[in-house]
Amino acid sequence: MIELYQAFQSTCSAKVRLVLEEKGIDYTEHDIDLMKGEQFNPDYVKLNPKAVVPTIIHDGRILTESSLIMEYLDDKFPAPAMKPSDPYLVYRMRHFPKWLDEVGHAHTNLVTFTVIHRYEIVEATAPDELEKRLARLPDRAKAERQRQILEHGVGADVFKTAIKGMDTLLGMIDAHLDEFGGPWIMGDQYTLADAAVTSYVLRLEVIGFDGMWMESRPRLTQWFDAIKARPNFRGAMSPRTPAQQLESRRARGEAVWPEVRVALAA
Ligand SMILES: N[C@@H](CCC(=O)N[C@@H](CS)C(=O)NCC(=O)O)C(=O)O
């Protein structure tokens, strides 16, 4: 049994759930409410000193960092294998989690913060608490980016860089589908690369930015439809978000999409 500390809507938590579901591993979910700041609870920070989700506890050991957890689970629970057998293909596959860890996750985080979280956090936080919340973020560069978004919204340069970064990810997926022939990123085998990127593409869809591929990337559209039809997706992502919240998030994204489309084309 694995204890998973997570936030249901967090991209990194979803990565781990997709692997757990794919392998049929039993797990118990412990939800951390990121909007309320429960990640800063001292008991949780003892598990995850960066005050982020996910964290798992397995065999009495604490594991953090979603990409590393995915690899751990794939090694510890080998069936079905989520890595190709050819080391060269493993090398190619690992570019996806590497890119997400190095830059992609921060891009998504910022895009989400710009389009929805800044409103939800502002609604849930008293004005003087907002400053304290920024001050509590261990990642100071992230706090500074969030400050710029609070001031300039989708007009902030940091937002434009982030959304172009997400476009790069879509381009990477599309190029691999072309090179390896699909249906998955590395070809016939559904791998950690597919599980790693799924929640990032889903996030763009949730905020109404699916115009980034629907009209221009048919291979990616087909891949994403196939991803959403998989049992592990249905298990890991079964809707728990109230329909009203989904609608309001999509509406917030759609309201800024024309401006974002222009920024992407620039
Ligand atoms: N590199 C970490 C990143 C984890 C991360 O940033 N998680 C986000 C949710 S997807 C989080 O907990 N954010 C809390 C916050 O920003 O305060 C991982 O892959 O596990």
Coordinates of N, CA, C and O and ligand atoms in Angstrom, one line a residue, residues 7 9-13 15 34 39-40 44 48 50-54 64-69 101 105 109 133 137-138 142 146 200 203, ligand 1:
A7 N -2.5 16.8 -4.4 CA -3.6 17.7 -4.7 C -4.2 17.1 -5.9 O -3.5 16.9 -6.9
Q9 N -5.9 18.2 -8.4 CA -5.7 18.8 -9.7 C -4.2 19.1 -10.1 O -4.0 19.7 -11.1
S10 N -3.3 18.8 -9.2 CA -1.9 19.2 -9.5 C -1.4 18.2 -10.6 O -1.6 17.0 -10.6
T11 N -0.6 18.9 -11.5 CA -0.1 18.1 -12.6 C 0.9 17.0 -12.1 O 0.9 15.9 -12.6
C12 N 1.7 17.4 -11.1 CA 2.7 16.4 -10.6 C 2.1 15.3 -9.9 O 2.5 14.1 -10.0
S13 N 1.0 15.5 -9.2 CA 0.3 14.4 -8.5 C -0.3 13.5 -9.5 O -0.3 12.3 -9.4
K15 N 0.7 12.8 -12.5 CA 1.7 12.0 -13.1 C 1.9 10.7 -12.3 O 2.0 9.6 -12.9
L34 N -3.9 23.1 -1.8 CA -2.9 24.1 -2.1 C -3.4 25.5 -2.1 O -2.7 26.4 -1.7
Q39 N 0.0 22.9 2.1 CA 1.4 22.4 1.9 C 2.4 23.0 2.8 O 3.5 22.5 2.9
F40 N 2.1 24.1 3.4 CA 3.0 24.8 4.4 C 2.8 24.3 5.8 O 3.6 24.7 6.7
Y44 N 3.5 18.5 7.1 CA 3.7 18.2 5.7 C 5.1 18.6 5.3 O 5.8 17.8 4.5
N48 N 7.9 16.8 3.0 CA 8.4 17.4 1.7 C 8.9 18.9 2.0 O 8.1 19.8 2.0
K50 N 10.2 21.1 0.4 CA 10.0 22.1 -0.6 C 8.5 22.6 -0.5 O 8.1 23.5 -1.3
A51 N 7.7 22.0 0.3 CA 6.3 22.4 0.5 C 5.5 22.3 -0.8 O 4.8 23.2 -1.2
V52 N 5.7 21.2 -1.5 CA 5.0 20.9 -2.8 C 4.5 19.5 -2.7 O 5.0 18.6 -2.0
V53 N 3.5 19.2 -3.6 CA 3.0 17.8 -3.8 C 3.5 17.4 -5.1 O 3.8 18.2 -6.0
P54 N 3.7 16.0 -5.3 CA 3.3 14.9 -4.5 C 4.4 14.5 -3.6 O 5.6 14.8 -3.8
T64 N 9.9 12.0 -2.7 CA 9.4 13.2 -3.3 C 9.9 13.3 -4.8 O 10.7 12.5 -5.2
E65 N 9.5 14.4 -5.5 CA 9.8 14.6 -6.9 C 9.1 13.6 -7.8 O 9.5 12.5 -7.9
S66 N 8.1 14.2 -8.5 CA 7.2 13.3 -9.2 C 7.9 12.5 -10.3 O 7.6 11.3 -10.4
S67 N 8.9 13.0 -11.0 CA 9.6 12.2 -12.1 C 10.4 11.1 -11.5 O 10.4 10.0 -12.0
L68 N 11.0 11.3 -10.3 CA 11.8 10.3 -9.7 C 10.8 9.2 -9.1 O 11.1 8.0 -9.1
I69 N 9.7 9.7 -8.6 CA 8.7 8.7 -8.0 C 8.2 7.8 -9.2 O 8.1 6.6 -9.0
D101 N 10.9 18.9 -15.7 CA 11.5 19.3 -14.4 C 12.3 20.5 -14.6 O 12.3 21.4 -13.7
H105 N 7.5 22.4 -16.1 CA 6.5 22.5 -15.0 C 6.4 24.0 -14.5 O 5.2 24.4 -14.2
N109 N 2.9 26.0 -14.3 CA 2.5 26.5 -13.1 C 2.1 28.0 -13.2 O 1.1 28.5 -12.7
R133 N 1.8 35.1 1.8 CA 1.8 33.9 1.0 C 3.0 33.9 0.1 O 3.7 32.9 0.0
L137 N 6.8 31.4 0.0 CA 7.2 30.5 -1.0 C 8.7 30.3 -0.9 O 9.5 31.2 -1.1
P138 N 9.2 29.0 -0.8 CA 10.6 28.8 -0.7 C 11.3 29.1 -2.0 O 12.5 29.6 -2.0
K142 N 10.1 32.0 -8.3 CA 8.7 31.7 -8.5 C 7.8 32.8 -7.9 O 6.9 33.3 -8.5
Q146 N 5.2 35.3 -9.8 CA 3.8 35.4 -9.5 C 3.5 36.9 -9.2 O 2.4 37.4 -9.5
Y200 N -0.1 17.9 -18.3 CA 0.2 19.3 -18.8 C -0.7 19.6 -20.0 O -1.1 20.8 -20.1
R203 N -4.1 20.3 -18.7 CA -4.3 21.6 -18.1 C -4.6 22.6 -19.1 O -5.5 23.5 -18.9
Ligands
LIG1 N1 9.6 19.1 -8.9 C1 8.4 18.9 -8.1 C2 7.4 20.0 -8.3 C3 6.2 19.9 -7.4 C4 5.3 21.0 -7.5 O1 5.7 22.2 -7.9 N2 4.0 20.8 -7.2 C5 3.0 21.8 -7.2 C6 1.7 21.3 -7.7 S1 1.8 20.6 -9.3 C7 2.8 22.4 -5.8 O2 2.8 21.6 -4.8 N3 2.6 23.7 -5.6 C8 2.4 24.3 -4.4 C9 2.7 25.7 -4.3 O3 3.1 26.2 -5.4 O4 2.7 26.3 -3.3 C10 7.8 17.5 -8.5 O5 7.9 17.2 -9.7 O6 7.3 16.8 -7.6

